[in-house]
Structure formats: structure tokens, C-alpha cells
Coordinates of N, CA and C and ligand atoms in Angstrom, one line a residue:
M1 N 95.4 17.6 -117.8 CA 95.2 16.1 -117.6 C 95.9 15.7 -116.3
R2 N 95.1 15.3 -115.3 CA 95.7 14.9 -114.0 C 96.4 13.5 -114.2
K3 N 97.6 13.4 -113.6 CA 98.3 12.1 -113.6 C 97.7 11.2 -112.5
K4 N 97.5 10.0 -112.8 CA 97.0 9.1 -111.8 C 98.0 8.9 -110.7
I5 N 97.6 8.7 -109.5 CA 98.5 8.3 -108.4 C 98.0 7.1 -107.7
I6 N 98.8 6.1 -107.7 CA 98.3 4.8 -107.1 C 99.3 4.5 -105.9
A7 N 98.8 4.5 -104.7 CA 99.6 4.4 -103.5 C 99.2 3.2 -102.7
G8 N 100.2 2.5 -102.3 CA 100.0 1.4 -101.4 C 100.1 1.9 -99.9
N9 N 99.2 1.4 -99.1 CA 99.3 1.8 -97.7 C 99.5 0.5 -96.9
W10 N 100.8 0.3 -96.5 CA 101.1 -1.0 -95.9 C 100.6 -1.2 -94.5
K11 N 100.2 -0.1 -93.9 CA 99.7 -0.1 -92.5 C 100.8 -0.8 -91.6
M12 N 100.4 -1.5 -90.5 CA 101.4 -2.0 -89.6 C 101.8 -3.4 -90.0
N13 N 102.3 -3.5 -91.2 CA 102.8 -4.8 -91.8 C 104.2 -4.6 -92.3
M14 N 104.9 -5.7 -92.3 CA 106.3 -5.8 -92.9 C 107.4 -5.3 -92.0
T15 N 108.2 -6.2 -91.6 CA 109.5 -5.9 -90.9 C 110.4 -5.3 -91.9
P16 N 111.5 -4.7 -91.5 CA 112.4 -4.1 -92.5 C 112.9 -5.1 -93.5
S17 N 113.2 -6.3 -93.0 CA 113.7 -7.3 -94.0 C 112.6 -7.8 -94.9
Q18 N 111.4 -8.0 -94.4 CA 110.3 -8.4 -95.2 C 110.0 -7.3 -96.2
A19 N 110.1 -6.0 -95.8 CA 109.8 -4.9 -96.7 C 110.7 -4.9 -97.9
V20 N 112.0 -5.1 -97.7 CA 112.9 -5.1 -98.8 C 112.6 -6.3 -99.8
E21 N 112.2 -7.4 -99.2 CA 111.8 -8.6 -100.0 C 110.6 -8.2 -100.9
L22 N 109.6 -7.6 -100.2 CA 108.4 -7.2 -101.0 C 108.7 -6.2 -102.1
V23 N 109.5 -5.2 -101.8 CA 109.9 -4.2 -102.8 C 110.6 -5.0 -104.0
N24 N 111.5 -5.9 -103.7 CA 112.1 -6.6 -104.8 C 111.2 -7.4 -105.6
T25 N 110.1 -8.0 -105.0 CA 109.1 -8.7 -105.7 C 108.3 -7.8 -106.6
L26 N 107.9 -6.6 -106.0 CA 107.0 -5.8 -106.7 C 107.6 -4.9 -107.8
K27 N 108.9 -4.6 -107.6 CA 109.6 -3.6 -108.4 C 109.3 -3.8 -109.9
P28 N 109.5 -5.0 -110.4 CA 109.3 -5.2 -111.9 C 107.8 -5.2 -112.3
L29 N 106.9 -5.4 -111.3 CA 105.5 -5.5 -111.6 C 104.8 -4.1 -111.6
V30 N 105.4 -3.1 -110.9 CA 104.7 -1.8 -110.8 C 105.3 -0.7 -111.7
A31 N 106.1 -1.2 -112.7 CA 106.6 -0.2 -113.6 C 105.4 0.3 -114.5
N32 N 105.2 1.7 -114.4 CA 104.2 2.3 -115.2 C 104.5 3.8 -115.2
E33 N 104.9 4.3 -116.4 CA 105.3 5.7 -116.4 C 104.1 6.6 -116.4
E34 N 102.9 6.1 -116.7 CA 101.7 6.9 -116.8 C 101.2 7.3 -115.4
A35 N 101.6 6.6 -114.4 CA 101.0 6.9 -113.1 C 102.2 7.2 -112.1
D36 N 101.9 7.9 -111.0 CA 102.8 8.0 -109.9 C 102.5 6.8 -109.0
V37 N 103.6 6.1 -108.7 CA 103.5 4.9 -107.8 C 104.1 5.2 -106.5
V38 N 103.4 5.0 -105.4 CA 103.9 5.4 -104.1 C 103.7 4.2 -103.2
F39 N 104.8 3.9 -102.4 CA 104.6 2.9 -101.3 C 104.7 3.6 -100.0
C40 N 103.6 3.7 -99.3 CA 103.5 4.3 -98.0 C 103.8 3.2 -96.9
V41 N 104.9 3.3 -96.2 CA 105.3 2.2 -95.4 C 105.6 2.6 -93.9
P42 N 105.6 1.7 -93.0 CA 105.9 2.0 -91.6 C 107.2 2.8 -91.5
A43 N 107.3 3.6 -90.5 CA 108.4 4.5 -90.3 C 109.7 3.7 -90.3
I44 N 109.8 2.6 -89.6 CA 111.0 1.8 -89.5 C 111.5 1.2 -90.9
D45 N 110.5 1.1 -91.8 CA 110.8 0.5 -93.1 C 111.3 1.6 -94.1
I46 N 111.1 2.9 -93.8 CA 111.4 3.9 -94.8 C 112.8 3.9 -95.4
V47 N 113.8 3.8 -94.5 CA 115.2 3.8 -95.0 C 115.5 2.6 -95.9
P48 N 115.3 1.4 -95.4 CA 115.6 0.3 -96.3 C 114.7 0.2 -97.6
V49 N 113.5 0.7 -97.5 CA 112.6 0.7 -98.7 C 113.1 1.7 -99.7
T50 N 113.5 2.9 -99.2 CA 114.0 3.9 -100.1 C 115.2 3.4 -100.8
E51 N 116.1 2.8 -100.1 CA 117.3 2.2 -100.7 C 116.9 1.2 -101.8
A52 N 116.0 0.3 -101.4 CA 115.6 -0.8 -102.3 C 114.8 -0.2 -103.6
C53 N 114.3 1.0 -103.4 CA 113.5 1.6 -104.6 C 114.4 2.4 -105.5
K54 N 115.7 2.6 -105.1 CA 116.5 3.4 -106.0 C 116.6 2.9 -107.4
G55 N 116.5 3.8 -108.3 CA 116.5 3.4 -109.7 C 115.2 2.9 -110.3
T56 N 114.2 2.9 -109.5 CA 112.8 2.5 -109.9 C 111.9 3.7 -110.0
N57 N 110.7 3.4 -110.5 CA 109.7 4.5 -110.5 C 108.9 4.7 -109.2
I58 N 109.3 3.9 -108.2 CA 108.5 3.9 -107.0 C 109.0 5.1 -106.1
Q59 N 108.0 5.8 -105.6 CA 108.3 6.9 -104.6 C 107.9 6.4 -103.2
V60 N 108.6 6.9 -102.2 CA 108.3 6.4 -100.9 C 107.5 7.4 -100.1
G61 N 106.5 6.9 -99.3 CA 105.7 7.7 -98.5 C 105.7 7.2 -97.1
A62 N 105.3 8.1 -96.1 CA 105.2 7.7 -94.7 C 103.7 7.5 -94.5
E63 N 103.3 6.9 -93.3 CA 101.9 6.7 -93.0 C 101.4 7.7 -92.0
N64 N 102.3 8.5 -91.5 CA 102.0 9.5 -90.5 C 103.2 10.4 -90.3
M65 N 102.9 11.5 -89.6 CA 104.0 12.5 -89.3 C 103.5 13.4 -88.2
Y66 N 104.4 13.9 -87.4 CA 103.9 14.8 -86.3 C 104.0 16.2 -86.9
F67 N 103.2 17.1 -86.2 CA 103.2 18.5 -86.7 C 104.1 19.5 -86.1
E68 N 105.0 19.0 -85.2 CA 106.0 19.8 -84.6 C 107.4 19.5 -85.3
E69 N 108.3 20.5 -85.2 CA 109.6 20.3 -85.9 C 110.5 19.3 -85.3
S70 N 110.6 19.3 -83.9 CA 111.4 18.4 -83.2 C 111.1 18.6 -81.7
G71 N 111.7 17.8 -80.9 CA 111.6 18.0 -79.4 C 111.0 16.9 -78.7
A72 N 110.4 17.2 -77.5 CA 110.0 16.2 -76.5 C 108.6 15.6 -76.9
Y73 N 108.6 14.8 -77.9 CA 107.4 14.1 -78.4 C 107.7 12.7 -78.6
T74 N 107.9 12.0 -77.5 CA 108.4 10.6 -77.6 C 107.5 9.8 -78.5
G75 N 108.2 9.1 -79.4 CA 107.6 8.2 -80.3 C 107.1 8.7 -81.6
E76 N 107.2 10.1 -81.8 CA 106.7 10.7 -83.0 C 107.8 10.8 -84.0
V77 N 107.4 11.1 -85.3 CA 108.4 11.2 -86.4 C 108.2 12.6 -87.0
S78 N 109.3 13.3 -87.2 CA 109.2 14.7 -87.6 C 109.3 14.8 -89.1
P79 N 108.9 16.0 -89.7 CA 109.0 16.2 -91.1 C 110.4 16.1 -91.6
D80 N 111.4 16.7 -90.9 CA 112.8 16.6 -91.3 C 113.3 15.2 -91.4
M81 N 112.9 14.4 -90.5 CA 113.3 13.0 -90.5 C 112.8 12.3 -91.8
L82 N 111.6 12.6 -92.1 CA 111.0 12.0 -93.4 C 111.8 12.5 -94.6
T83 N 111.9 13.9 -94.7 CA 112.5 14.4 -96.0 C 114.0 13.9 -96.1
D84 N 114.7 13.9 -94.9 CA 116.1 13.5 -95.0 C 116.2 12.0 -95.4
A85 N 115.2 11.2 -95.1 CA 115.2 9.8 -95.5 C 114.7 9.6 -96.9
G86 N 114.3 10.7 -97.6 CA 113.8 10.6 -99.0 C 112.3 10.4 -99.2
V87 N 111.5 10.7 -98.2 CA 110.1 10.6 -98.3 C 109.5 11.8 -99.1
K88 N 108.6 11.4 -100.0 CA 107.9 12.4 -100.8 C 106.5 12.7 -100.5
Y89 N 105.8 11.7 -99.9 CA 104.4 11.7 -99.6 C 104.2 11.3 -98.1
V90 N 103.1 11.7 -97.6 CA 102.7 11.2 -96.2 C 101.2 11.1 -96.1
V91 N 100.7 9.9 -95.7 CA 99.3 9.7 -95.5 C 98.9 10.4 -94.2
L92 N 97.9 11.3 -94.2 CA 97.5 12.0 -93.0 C 96.0 11.8 -92.8
G93 N 95.7 11.6 -91.5 CA 94.3 11.5 -91.2 C 93.6 10.3 -91.7
H94 N 94.3 9.2 -91.8 CA 93.7 7.9 -92.1 C 92.6 7.6 -91.1
S95 N 91.6 6.9 -91.5 CA 90.5 6.7 -90.5 C 90.9 5.8 -89.4
E96 N 92.0 5.0 -89.6 CA 92.5 4.2 -88.4 C 93.2 5.1 -87.4
R97 N 93.8 6.1 -87.9 CA 94.4 7.1 -86.9 C 93.4 7.9 -86.2
R98 N 92.3 8.2 -87.0 CA 91.3 9.0 -86.3 C 90.5 8.2 -85.3
E99 N 90.3 6.9 -85.6 CA 89.6 6.0 -84.7 C 90.4 5.6 -83.5
Y100 N 91.6 5.0 -83.8 CA 92.4 4.4 -82.7 C 93.3 5.4 -81.9
F101 N 93.6 6.5 -82.6 CA 94.6 7.4 -82.0 C 94.0 8.8 -81.8
Y102 N 92.7 8.9 -82.0 CA 91.9 10.1 -81.7 C 92.4 11.4 -82.4
E103 N 92.8 11.2 -83.7 CA 93.2 12.4 -84.4 C 92.0 13.1 -84.9
T104 N 92.0 14.4 -84.7 CA 90.9 15.3 -85.1 C 91.1 16.0 -86.4
N105 N 90.1 16.6 -86.9 CA 90.3 17.3 -88.2 C 91.3 18.5 -88.0
A106 N 91.3 19.0 -86.8 CA 92.3 20.1 -86.5 C 93.7 19.6 -86.4
D107 N 93.9 18.4 -85.9 CA 95.2 17.8 -85.9 C 95.7 17.5 -87.3
V108 N 94.8 17.0 -88.1 CA 95.1 16.7 -89.5 C 95.5 17.9 -90.2
N109 N 94.8 19.0 -90.0 CA 95.1 20.3 -90.6 C 96.5 20.8 -90.3
K110 N 96.9 20.6 -89.0 CA 98.2 21.0 -88.6 C 99.3 20.2 -89.3
K111 N 99.0 18.9 -89.5 CA 99.9 18.0 -90.1 C 100.0 18.3 -91.6
V112 N 98.9 18.6 -92.2 CA 98.9 19.0 -93.7 C 99.7 20.2 -93.9
L113 N 99.5 21.2 -93.1 CA 100.3 22.5 -93.2 C 101.8 22.2 -93.0
K114 N 102.1 21.4 -92.0 CA 103.5 21.1 -91.7 C 104.2 20.3 -92.9
A115 N 103.5 19.4 -93.4 CA 104.0 18.6 -94.5 C 104.3 19.5 -95.7
L116 N 103.3 20.3 -96.0 CA 103.5 21.2 -97.2 C 104.7 22.1 -97.0
E117 N 104.8 22.6 -95.8 CA 105.9 23.5 -95.5 C 107.3 22.9 -95.8
H118 N 107.3 21.5 -95.6 CA 108.5 20.8 -95.8 C 108.6 20.1 -97.2
G119 N 107.7 20.5 -98.0 CA 107.7 19.9 -99.4 C 107.3 18.4 -99.5
I120 N 106.6 18.0 -98.5 CA 106.1 16.6 -98.5 C 104.6 16.7 -99.0
T121 N 104.2 15.8 -99.9 CA 102.9 15.9 -100.4 C 101.9 15.1 -99.5
P122 N 100.9 15.8 -98.9 CA 100.0 15.1 -98.0 C 99.0 14.2 -98.9
I123 N 98.7 13.1 -98.4 CA 97.6 12.3 -98.9 C 96.6 12.3 -97.8
M124 N 95.7 13.3 -97.9 CA 94.8 13.5 -96.8 C 93.5 12.7 -96.9
C125 N 93.3 11.8 -95.9 CA 92.2 10.9 -96.0 C 90.9 11.4 -95.4
C126 N 89.8 11.1 -96.0 CA 88.5 11.4 -95.5 C 87.5 10.3 -95.8
G127 N 86.4 10.2 -95.1 CA 85.5 9.1 -95.4 C 84.5 8.9 -94.3
E128 N 83.3 8.4 -94.7 CA 82.2 8.3 -93.7 C 82.1 6.9 -93.2
T129 N 81.4 6.8 -92.0 CA 81.1 5.5 -91.5 C 79.8 5.0 -92.2
L130 N 79.5 3.7 -92.0 CA 78.3 3.1 -92.6 C 77.1 3.8 -92.0
E131 N 77.1 4.1 -90.7 CA 76.0 4.8 -90.1 C 75.7 6.1 -90.7
Q132 N 76.8 6.9 -91.0 CA 76.6 8.2 -91.6 C 76.1 8.1 -93.0
R133 N 76.5 7.1 -93.7 CA 76.0 6.9 -95.1 C 74.5 6.6 -95.0
E134 N 74.1 5.7 -94.0 CA 72.7 5.3 -93.9 C 71.8 6.5 -93.5
Q135 N 72.5 7.4 -92.7 CA 71.7 8.6 -92.3 C 71.7 9.7 -93.3
G136 N 72.4 9.5 -94.4 CA 72.4 10.5 -95.5 C 73.2 11.7 -95.2
V137 N 74.2 11.6 -94.3 CA 75.0 12.7 -94.0 C 76.5 12.6 -94.5
T138 N 76.7 11.7 -95.5 CA 78.0 11.4 -96.0 C 78.7 12.7 -96.4
M139 N 78.1 13.4 -97.3 CA 78.8 14.6 -97.9 C 79.0 15.7 -96.9
D140 N 78.0 15.9 -96.0 CA 78.2 16.9 -94.9 C 79.4 16.6 -94.1
F141 N 79.6 15.3 -93.7 CA 80.7 14.9 -92.9 C 82.0 15.1 -93.6
I142 N 82.0 14.7 -94.9 CA 83.3 14.7 -95.6 C 83.7 16.2 -95.9
R143 N 82.7 17.0 -96.2 CA 82.9 18.4 -96.5 C 83.6 19.1 -95.3
Q144 N 83.1 18.7 -94.1 CA 83.7 19.2 -92.8 C 85.2 18.8 -92.7
Q145 N 85.4 17.5 -93.0 CA 86.8 17.0 -92.9 C 87.7 17.7 -93.9
V146 N 87.2 18.0 -95.1 CA 88.0 18.6 -96.1 C 88.2 20.1 -95.8
K147 N 87.1 20.8 -95.4 CA 87.2 22.2 -95.1 C 88.2 22.5 -93.9
V148 N 88.1 21.7 -92.9 CA 89.0 21.9 -91.7 C 90.4 21.5 -92.1
G149 N 90.5 20.4 -92.8 CA 91.8 19.8 -93.2 C 92.6 20.8 -94.1
F150 N 91.9 21.6 -94.9 CA 92.6 22.6 -95.8 C 92.6 24.0 -95.2
Q151 N 92.3 24.2 -94.0 CA 92.3 25.6 -93.4 C 93.7 26.1 -93.5
N152 N 93.8 27.4 -94.0 CA 95.1 28.1 -94.2 C 96.1 27.4 -95.2
V153 N 95.6 26.5 -96.0 CA 96.4 25.9 -97.1 C 96.1 26.8 -98.3
T154 N 97.1 27.3 -99.0 CA 96.9 28.2 -100.1 C 96.4 27.4 -101.3
A155 N 95.9 28.1 -102.3 CA 95.4 27.4 -103.5 C 96.6 26.7 -104.2
D156 N 97.8 27.3 -104.3 CA 98.9 26.7 -104.9 C 99.3 25.4 -104.2
Q157 N 99.3 25.5 -102.9 CA 99.6 24.3 -102.1 C 98.5 23.2 -102.3
A158 N 97.3 23.6 -102.3 CA 96.2 22.7 -102.4 C 96.3 21.9 -103.8
K159 N 96.7 22.6 -104.8 CA 96.8 21.9 -106.1 C 97.8 20.8 -106.1
T160 N 98.8 20.8 -105.2 CA 99.7 19.7 -105.1 C 99.3 18.6 -104.2
T161 N 98.3 18.8 -103.4 CA 98.0 17.8 -102.4 C 97.1 16.7 -103.0
V162 N 97.0 15.6 -102.3 CA 96.2 14.5 -102.8 C 95.2 14.2 -101.7
I163 N 93.9 14.0 -102.1 CA 92.9 13.6 -101.1 C 92.5 12.2 -101.4
A164 N 92.4 11.4 -100.3 CA 92.0 10.0 -100.5 C 90.6 9.8 -99.9
Y165 N 89.6 9.5 -100.7 CA 88.3 9.2 -100.2 C 88.2 7.8 -99.9
E166 N 88.0 7.5 -98.6 CA 88.0 6.1 -98.1 C 86.8 5.9 -97.2
P167 N 85.7 5.4 -97.8 CA 84.5 5.1 -96.9 C 85.0 4.0 -95.9
I168 N 84.7 4.3 -94.6 CA 85.3 3.4 -93.6 C 84.7 2.0 -93.7
W169 N 83.5 1.9 -94.1 CA 82.9 0.6 -94.2 C 83.4 -0.2 -95.4
A170 N 84.2 0.4 -96.2 CA 84.8 -0.4 -97.3 C 86.3 -0.7 -97.1
I171 N 86.8 -0.2 -96.0 CA 88.3 -0.5 -95.7 C 88.5 -1.8 -95.1
G172 N 89.3 -2.7 -95.8 CA 89.6 -4.0 -95.3 C 88.5 -4.9 -95.1
T173 N 87.4 -4.6 -95.7 CA 86.2 -5.4 -95.6 C 85.9 -6.3 -96.8
G174 N 86.5 -6.0 -97.9 CA 86.2 -6.6 -99.2 C 85.0 -6.1 -99.8
K175 N 84.4 -5.1 -99.1 CA 83.1 -4.5 -99.6 C 83.5 -3.1 -100.2
T176 N 83.7 -3.2 -101.5 CA 84.1 -1.9 -102.2 C 82.9 -1.1 -102.4
A177 N 83.0 0.3 -102.4 CA 81.9 1.1 -102.8 C 81.7 0.9 -104.2
T178 N 80.4 1.1 -104.7 CA 80.2 0.9 -106.1 C 80.9 2.0 -106.8
T179 N 81.1 1.8 -108.1 CA 81.7 2.9 -108.9 C 81.0 4.2 -108.8
E180 N 79.7 4.1 -108.8 CA 78.8 5.3 -108.7 C 79.0 6.0 -107.4
Q181 N 79.0 5.2 -106.3 CA 79.1 5.8 -105.0 C 80.5 6.5 -104.9
A182 N 81.5 5.8 -105.3 CA 82.9 6.4 -105.2 C 83.0 7.6 -106.1
E183 N 82.5 7.6 -107.3 CA 82.6 8.8 -108.2 C 81.8 9.9 -107.6
E184 N 80.6 9.6 -107.1 CA 79.7 10.7 -106.5 C 80.4 11.5 -105.4
V185 N 81.1 10.7 -104.5 CA 81.7 11.4 -103.4 C 83.0 12.2 -103.9
C186 N 83.8 11.5 -104.8 CA 85.0 12.2 -105.3 C 84.6 13.5 -106.0
R187 N 83.5 13.4 -106.8 CA 83.0 14.6 -107.5 C 82.6 15.7 -106.4
G188 N 82.0 15.3 -105.4 CA 81.5 16.2 -104.3 C 82.7 16.8 -103.6
I189 N 83.8 16.0 -103.4 CA 85.0 16.6 -102.8 C 85.6 17.6 -103.7
R190 N 85.6 17.3 -105.0 CA 86.2 18.3 -106.0 C 85.3 19.6 -106.0
A191 N 84.0 19.5 -105.9 CA 83.2 20.6 -105.8 C 83.5 21.4 -104.5
C192 N 83.8 20.7 -103.4 CA 84.1 21.4 -102.2 C 85.4 22.2 -102.3
I193 N 86.4 21.6 -103.0 CA 87.6 22.3 -103.2 C 87.4 23.6 -104.1
A194 N 86.5 23.4 -105.1 CA 86.2 24.6 -106.0 C 85.5 25.7 -105.1
E195 N 84.7 25.3 -104.1 CA 84.1 26.3 -103.3 C 85.1 27.0 -102.4
I196 N 86.0 26.2 -101.8 CA 87.1 26.8 -100.9 C 88.0 27.7 -101.8
Y197 N 88.4 27.2 -102.9 CA 89.4 27.9 -103.8 C 88.7 28.4 -105.0
D198 N 89.0 27.6 -106.1 CA 88.4 28.0 -107.4 C 88.4 26.8 -108.3
D199 N 87.8 26.9 -109.5 CA 87.7 25.8 -110.4 C 89.1 25.3 -110.8
A200 N 90.1 26.2 -111.0 CA 91.4 25.8 -111.5 C 92.0 24.8 -110.4
T201 N 91.9 25.2 -109.2 CA 92.5 24.3 -108.1 C 91.7 23.0 -108.1
A202 N 90.4 23.0 -108.2 CA 89.6 21.8 -108.2 C 90.0 20.9 -109.3
A203 N 90.4 21.5 -110.4 CA 90.7 20.7 -111.6 C 92.1 20.1 -111.5
E204 N 92.9 20.6 -110.7 CA 94.3 20.1 -110.5 C 94.5 19.1 -109.4
I205 N 93.7 19.3 -108.3 CA 93.9 18.4 -107.2 C 93.6 17.0 -107.5
R206 N 94.4 16.0 -107.0 CA 94.1 14.6 -107.3 C 93.4 14.0 -106.1
I207 N 92.3 13.2 -106.5 CA 91.5 12.6 -105.5 C 91.5 11.1 -105.8
Q208 N 91.9 10.3 -104.8 CA 92.0 8.9 -104.9 C 90.7 8.3 -104.2
Y209 N 90.4 7.1 -104.7 CA 89.5 6.2 -104.0 C 90.2 5.2 -103.2
G210 N 89.8 4.9 -102.0 CA 90.4 3.8 -101.2 C 89.3 3.0 -100.5
G211 N 89.6 1.7 -100.3 CA 88.6 0.8 -99.7 C 88.4 -0.4 -100.5
S212 N 89.2 -1.5 -100.2 CA 89.1 -2.8 -100.9 C 89.3 -2.7 -102.4
V213 N 90.2 -1.8 -102.8 CA 90.6 -1.8 -104.2 C 91.4 -3.0 -104.5
N214 N 91.1 -3.7 -105.6 CA 91.8 -4.9 -106.0 C 92.0 -5.0 -107.5
A215 N 92.7 -6.0 -107.9 CA 93.0 -6.1 -109.3 C 91.7 -6.2 -110.2
G216 N 90.6 -6.6 -109.6 CA 89.4 -6.8 -110.4 C 88.6 -5.5 -110.5
N217 N 88.7 -4.6 -109.5 CA 87.8 -3.4 -109.6 C 88.6 -2.1 -109.9
A218 N 89.9 -2.2 -109.9 CA 90.7 -0.9 -110.1 C 90.3 -0.2 -111.5
A219 N 90.3 -1.0 -112.5 CA 90.1 -0.4 -113.9 C 88.8 0.4 -113.9
E220 N 87.7 -0.1 -113.4 CA 86.5 0.6 -113.5 C 86.5 1.8 -112.6
L221 N 87.0 1.7 -111.4 CA 87.1 2.8 -110.5 C 87.9 3.9 -111.0
F222 N 89.1 3.6 -111.5 CA 90.1 4.6 -111.9 C 89.7 5.3 -113.3
A223 N 88.7 4.7 -113.9 CA 88.2 5.3 -115.2 C 87.2 6.4 -115.0
Q224 N 86.8 6.6 -113.7 CA 85.8 7.6 -113.4 C 86.4 9.0 -113.6
P225 N 85.6 9.9 -114.0 CA 86.2 11.3 -114.3 C 86.8 12.0 -113.1
D226 N 86.3 11.7 -111.9 CA 86.9 12.4 -110.7 C 87.7 11.5 -109.8
I227 N 88.0 10.3 -110.3 CA 88.9 9.4 -109.5 C 90.2 9.3 -110.1
D228 N 91.2 9.8 -109.4 CA 92.6 9.9 -110.0 C 93.5 8.9 -109.5
G229 N 93.0 7.7 -109.2 CA 93.9 6.6 -108.7 C 93.3 6.1 -107.4
G230 N 94.2 5.4 -106.6 CA 93.7 4.7 -105.4 C 94.7 4.7 -104.3
L231 N 94.2 4.5 -103.1 CA 95.0 4.2 -101.9 C 94.6 2.8 -101.6
V232 N 95.6 2.0 -101.6 CA 95.4 0.5 -101.6 C 96.0 -0.1 -100.3
G233 N 95.2 -0.8 -99.5 CA 95.7 -1.4 -98.3 C 96.1 -2.8 -98.6
G234 N 95.3 -3.8 -98.2 CA 95.6 -5.2 -98.3 C 96.2 -5.6 -99.6
A235 N 95.7 -5.2 -100.8 CA 96.2 -5.6 -102.1 C 97.6 -5.0 -102.4
S236 N 98.0 -4.1 -101.6 CA 99.3 -3.5 -101.9 C 100.5 -4.3 -101.4
L237 N 100.1 -5.4 -100.7 CA 101.2 -6.3 -100.1 C 101.3 -7.5 -100.9
K238 N 100.7 -7.5 -102.1 CA 100.7 -8.7 -102.9 C 101.1 -8.4 -104.3
A239 N 101.4 -9.4 -105.1 CA 101.7 -9.2 -106.5 C 100.6 -8.5 -107.3
D240 N 99.4 -8.6 -106.7 CA 98.2 -8.0 -107.3 C 98.4 -6.5 -107.5
F241 N 99.3 -5.9 -106.6 CA 99.5 -4.4 -106.7 C 100.0 -4.1 -108.1
G242 N 100.8 -5.0 -108.7 CA 101.2 -4.7 -110.0 C 100.1 -4.6 -111.0
K243 N 99.1 -5.4 -110.8 CA 97.9 -5.4 -111.7 C 97.1 -4.1 -111.5
I244 N 97.1 -3.7 -110.2 CA 96.3 -2.4 -109.9 C 97.0 -1.2 -110.6
V245 N 98.3 -1.2 -110.4 CA 99.1 -0.1 -111.0 C 99.0 -0.1 -112.5
N246 N 98.9 -1.3 -113.1 CA 98.8 -1.4 -114.6 C 97.3 -1.8 -114.9
Y247 N 96.4 -1.0 -114.4 CA 95.0 -1.4 -114.4 C 94.4 -1.3 -115.8
K248 N 95.0 -0.6 -116.7 CA 94.4 -0.5 -118.1 C 94.4 -1.7 -118.9
Ligands
PGA301 P1 92.1 -1.8 -98.0 O1 92.6 -0.5 -97.2 O2 92.5 -1.6 -99.4 O3 92.7 -2.9 -97.3 O4 90.6 -1.7 -97.8 C1 92.6 0.8 -97.7 C2 93.2 1.8 -96.8 O5 92.9 1.7 -95.6 O6 93.9 2.7 -97.2

């Protein structure tokens, strides 16, 4: 039985002091032993948020990471910096990073490998544009993202990773994918993992849905057989996140 994983993606929101305030507000609301609860926060918020989350069920994640160990990469954050600060998860290949910062599937693959090497669990994002959905190439596109993203990742490593299916047209738009659409693609991603590895790996890997998840639609989405939780943007910054975490 896969444990649900519900992660907030704060994006470029919350100064360090606002971040601590938000954690203190959400702390009592997100208690749920049945799910892994992760707050993925801006790099500068990681240290104060980790401190504020001590003694709670909240685990801290980063929103990005570079694939080199250290050196002349101005502005980047290394895997050791994250682990030393207490980070357990890292969002990789979010569509906003692919779109605005030109991250490719090959870049995402390097980051996935590097995170795994350091014991950080990647939350690897994939998802189609509205145009791709209308052209009927959704699954082809996502299979490519997953296949390249998992190159040279072993089956044992793959079992521990998280994939977030986020249709780009549903992100921040209030337009959630239907439960059927979300389940169909998550099932397709699991089938793709079974093809790359085997059924056992596919059965263990956790696949989230993301894209306008809110307190009203979480229960139905998370009840689907291939949806193991959510990656939540806007609603993770509000008290609503407590309702999403306690969706049952
Ligand atoms: P949203 O963002 O919940 O605001 O649509 C999801 C995401 O980008 O991870």
C-alpha cells in the first residue's frame, strides 16, 4: 500500500519571516500520520522553515537544485547545501522551470540522478500543454519526459522517487483536470515505469496529481487508484492546505 504524499509548492512566495508565520499557522492543521506532508519552499526559506517545522510531521523540500557538487555556478544551490539544511525532497523539472528557465529533460535527468545520489527524494514533474492535449499527444509527450528523466536511475532508486503529473493548463488557472483525465495520465505514467523497469517498481513509485488542487477536489482526486497525493501550489499557502492534507 503506497503512502500518500501531499506536498505544497510555495513557488516564489513568502519572505523568511512570512514563511515562519505560515508554518506556525499551518502546523496544527496539517497533522496527519497517514500521509507524508512536505512543504517545498524557496531556498532562502529552507533554514527558518526547517527550524519552525521541528517536532512536527512536516518535512521540508526545495523547489530546485543544481546538478553539480559545488563551484563556479553563481546563484545555484547544491545538493550538500540542501541536505545540510535538512531537506528531504526536491521538486525537479517543474513546468515553470522548463518554460522560463529553459530546463530540458536531460537537465532534469542530471538533477534527478544527483538528488538520488545525495539521498534527496526527487519530485519529478511532467505534464502537457493544452495544445498537446488537443492534438492528442499528451501521453507521448509525458512518456518522453519520464523516460529521459529516469535515464540511468536504477529500479531501487526509482521506487523511492515521486512523480508529479501536472497538466500545464491546470496550473494556477483554477481549471482542474477532471478526475478521469488525471487518473488516466497517472495510470499511463505507472505503465511507463513498468515498461522501463518492472511491475514491482511501478507498484511502489508514488505519482501525484498537481494543478489547481483545492479543498473541494482533493478527496476525489486522491481516491483514484493511481493518484498517490498531490503537489499543491496556490492552496498550499492558505489554511485550506490543512483540509487538503486531511482530505478524507
Ligand atoms: P496550483 O500549482 O496548485 O496553484 O495550480 C500547482 C503547481 O504548480 O505545483
